[in-house]
Amino acid sequence: VRIPYNSYRSKVKLIRAVTRFSDGNEISVSRGAVRDAVRAAGEDDLMYTDARELSFSMPAVHVGATLEYEIEIRNHRPAHKGEAWDEHIFRRDAPVREWRYVIEYPNRMPLRFKSRNLDVEPEIVKGRWRSTAEWVLNDLEEIRYEGGMPLW
């Protein structure tokens, strides 16, 4: 699993990652197996030292196993003062049982979003000072990508 990010603007943390088997057993990714490094040579943003990648390998993967992981990305330094921006592509090269994308934001900042090729609206939960928007997609089929195909 590879999670690219910009270390100047964001902090990334692996919350949990497990391989779950049909008999109910599971194996967690060990903390020592988690790597955080400058993106590998040949990537588009090689010239930027803040272009990093959190990566880890799922243990004991075999046919029928379920891979689960949860990542937290905190954007702590906006590109423009007083504003926040993010882009998330529900890109999948394997079938996905459940995909959640959650944005937490201060109530003083209005949430505006644009969806392309997505027919799911977020569930908005307003808190006293902060709110969350959560998109949940279920039972997504694998998409086999071809050259020149758009990401969305």
Tab-separated table of C-alpha atoms in Angstrom:
chain	number	residue	atom	x	y	z
A	1	VAL	CA	0.000	0.000	0.000
A	2	ARG	CA	1.421	3.406	-0.995
A	3	ILE	CA	0.023	6.739	0.242
A	4	PRO	CA	1.697	9.750	-1.422
A	5	TYR	CA	1.567	13.097	0.389
A	6	ASN	CA	3.209	16.524	0.670
A	7	SER	CA	5.057	16.708	4.005
A	8	TYR	CA	5.145	20.519	3.963
A	9	ARG	CA	1.336	20.697	4.058
A	10	SER	CA	0.284	17.348	5.552
A	11	LYS	CA	1.001	14.772	8.214
A	12	VAL	CA	0.102	11.144	7.540
A	13	LYS	CA	-0.437	8.420	10.103
A	14	LEU	CA	-1.345	4.767	9.786
A	15	ILE	CA	-4.135	4.157	12.294
A	16	ARG	CA	-4.436	0.414	11.672
A	17	ALA	CA	-3.844	-2.196	8.995
A	18	VAL	CA	-4.861	-5.851	9.195
A	19	THR	CA	-5.226	-8.881	6.981
A	20	ARG	CA	-8.440	-10.644	8.025
A	21	PHE	CA	-9.120	-14.304	7.252
A	22	SER	CA	-12.418	-16.121	6.725
A	23	ASP	CA	-11.928	-18.045	10.018
A	24	GLY	CA	-12.024	-14.746	11.956
A	25	ASN	CA	-8.285	-14.533	12.629
A	26	GLU	CA	-6.321	-11.482	11.641
A	27	ILE	CA	-2.719	-10.314	11.419
A	28	SER	CA	-1.787	-6.667	11.944
A	29	VAL	CA	0.928	-4.801	10.096
A	30	SER	CA	3.825	-4.331	12.490
A	31	ARG	CA	4.961	-0.763	13.150
A	32	GLY	CA	8.423	-1.741	11.912
A	33	ALA	CA	6.962	-2.592	8.491
A	34	VAL	CA	5.686	0.969	7.975
A	35	ARG	CA	7.989	3.159	5.878
A	36	ASP	CA	7.894	6.909	5.347
A	37	ALA	CA	10.331	8.163	2.735
A	38	VAL	CA	10.903	10.569	-0.136
A	39	ARG	CA	8.997	9.224	-3.141
A	40	ALA	CA	10.936	6.720	-5.236
A	41	ALA	CA	12.993	7.680	-8.279
A	42	GLY	CA	10.987	7.949	-11.459
A	43	GLU	CA	7.957	9.525	-9.792
A	44	ASP	CA	6.619	12.831	-11.129
A	45	ASP	CA	7.602	14.896	-8.095
A	46	LEU	CA	11.117	13.573	-7.562
A	47	MET	CA	12.586	17.083	-7.481
A	48	TYR	CA	10.560	18.022	-4.391
A	49	THR	CA	11.914	16.778	-1.062
A	50	ASP	CA	8.516	17.323	0.560
A	51	ALA	CA	6.921	14.787	-1.834
A	52	ARG	CA	6.835	11.767	0.448
A	53	GLU	CA	5.148	8.406	0.605
A	54	LEU	CA	3.884	6.336	3.526
A	55	SER	CA	4.039	2.669	2.537
A	56	PHE	CA	3.548	-0.750	4.078
A	57	SER	CA	2.999	-4.336	2.993
A	58	MET	CA	-0.031	-6.261	4.164
A	59	PRO	CA	0.956	-9.527	5.888
A	60	ALA	CA	-0.110	-13.060	4.866
A	61	VAL	CA	-2.137	-12.005	1.821
A	62	HIS	CA	-3.868	-14.835	-0.030
A	63	VAL	CA	-7.043	-15.402	-2.053
A	64	GLY	CA	-10.090	-14.875	0.151
A	65	ALA	CA	-8.353	-12.643	2.702
A	66	THR	CA	-9.722	-9.158	3.419
A	67	LEU	CA	-7.257	-6.274	3.638
A	68	GLU	CA	-8.277	-3.418	5.920
A	69	TYR	CA	-6.397	-0.227	6.625
A	70	GLU	CA	-7.152	3.217	7.979
A	71	ILE	CA	-5.014	6.271	7.245
A	72	GLU	CA	-5.262	9.740	8.779
A	73	ILE	CA	-4.041	12.684	6.716
A	74	ARG	CA	-3.994	16.045	8.489
A	75	ASN	CA	-3.542	19.063	6.271
A	76	HIS	CA	-2.027	21.567	8.675
A	77	ARG	CA	-0.593	24.179	6.310
A	78	PRO	CA	-3.030	25.491	3.674
A	79	ALA	CA	-1.887	26.718	0.279
A	80	HIS	CA	-3.815	29.970	0.875
A	81	LYS	CA	-4.267	31.486	4.317
A	82	GLY	CA	-7.764	30.965	5.715
A	83	GLU	CA	-8.642	28.342	3.127
A	84	ALA	CA	-8.386	24.586	2.834
A	85	TRP	CA	-8.405	22.376	-0.216
A	86	ASP	CA	-8.218	18.648	-0.817
A	87	GLU	CA	-8.714	16.220	-3.651
A	88	HIS	CA	-9.600	12.582	-3.253
A	89	ILE	CA	-9.937	10.085	-6.062
A	90	PHE	CA	-11.742	6.835	-5.310
A	91	ARG	CA	-9.287	4.991	-7.524
A	92	ARG	CA	-9.175	1.260	-7.059
A	93	ASP	CA	-7.069	-1.464	-8.609
A	94	ALA	CA	-8.792	-4.154	-6.519
A	95	PRO	CA	-12.382	-4.750	-5.370
A	96	VAL	CA	-13.308	-2.651	-2.328
A	97	ARG	CA	-15.908	-3.697	0.237
A	98	GLU	CA	-16.109	-0.304	1.984
A	99	TRP	CA	-14.348	3.001	1.299
A	100	ARG	CA	-14.758	5.933	3.672
A	101	TYR	CA	-13.517	9.455	3.137
A	102	VAL	CA	-14.011	11.866	6.038
A	103	ILE	CA	-13.290	15.587	6.194
A	104	GLU	CA	-13.293	17.386	9.530
A	105	TYR	CA	-13.530	21.153	9.318
A	106	PRO	CA	-14.236	24.182	11.556
A	107	ASN	CA	-17.820	25.467	11.444
A	108	ARG	CA	-16.628	28.970	10.572
A	109	MET	CA	-15.401	27.591	7.221
A	110	PRO	CA	-18.177	26.681	4.773
A	111	LEU	CA	-17.767	23.314	3.071
A	112	ARG	CA	-17.912	23.366	-0.714
A	113	PHE	CA	-17.240	20.276	-2.766
A	114	LYS	CA	-17.462	19.074	-6.329
A	115	SER	CA	-17.956	15.433	-7.246
A	116	ARG	CA	-17.168	13.874	-10.605
A	117	ASN	CA	-18.662	10.512	-11.529
A	118	LEU	CA	-19.836	9.993	-7.958
A	119	ASP	CA	-23.490	9.565	-7.039
A	120	VAL	CA	-22.987	9.508	-3.242
A	121	GLU	CA	-23.635	12.574	-1.116
A	122	PRO	CA	-21.711	13.038	2.138
A	123	GLU	CA	-23.335	12.687	5.532
A	124	ILE	CA	-22.760	15.997	7.340
A	125	VAL	CA	-22.612	15.971	11.130
A	126	LYS	CA	-22.479	19.408	12.767
A	127	GLY	CA	-20.730	19.740	16.108
A	128	ARG	CA	-20.417	22.742	18.354
A	129	TRP	CA	-17.124	23.957	16.854
A	130	ARG	CA	-16.307	21.400	14.172
A	131	SER	CA	-18.263	19.420	11.621
A	132	THR	CA	-17.555	16.295	9.591
A	133	ALA	CA	-18.507	15.267	6.095
A	134	GLU	CA	-18.294	11.550	5.377
A	135	TRP	CA	-18.609	9.765	2.065
A	136	VAL	CA	-19.148	5.995	2.240
A	137	LEU	CA	-18.983	3.777	-0.846
A	138	ASN	CA	-19.684	0.048	-0.674
A	139	ASP	CA	-18.985	-2.990	-2.853
A	140	LEU	CA	-16.865	-1.293	-5.484
A	141	GLU	CA	-15.610	-3.407	-8.349
A	142	GLU	CA	-12.038	-3.344	-9.538
A	143	ILE	CA	-11.308	-0.950	-12.381
A	144	ARG	CA	-8.696	-2.068	-14.867
A	145	TYR	CA	-6.925	1.042	-16.065
A	146	GLU	CA	-5.838	1.570	-19.628
A	147	GLY	CA	-3.374	4.087	-21.026
A	148	GLY	CA	-4.851	7.566	-21.349
A	149	MET	CA	-7.811	6.763	-19.088
A	150	PRO	CA	-8.751	9.617	-16.673
A	151	LEU	CA	-8.277	8.960	-12.951
A	152	TRP	CA	-11.836	9.896	-12.046
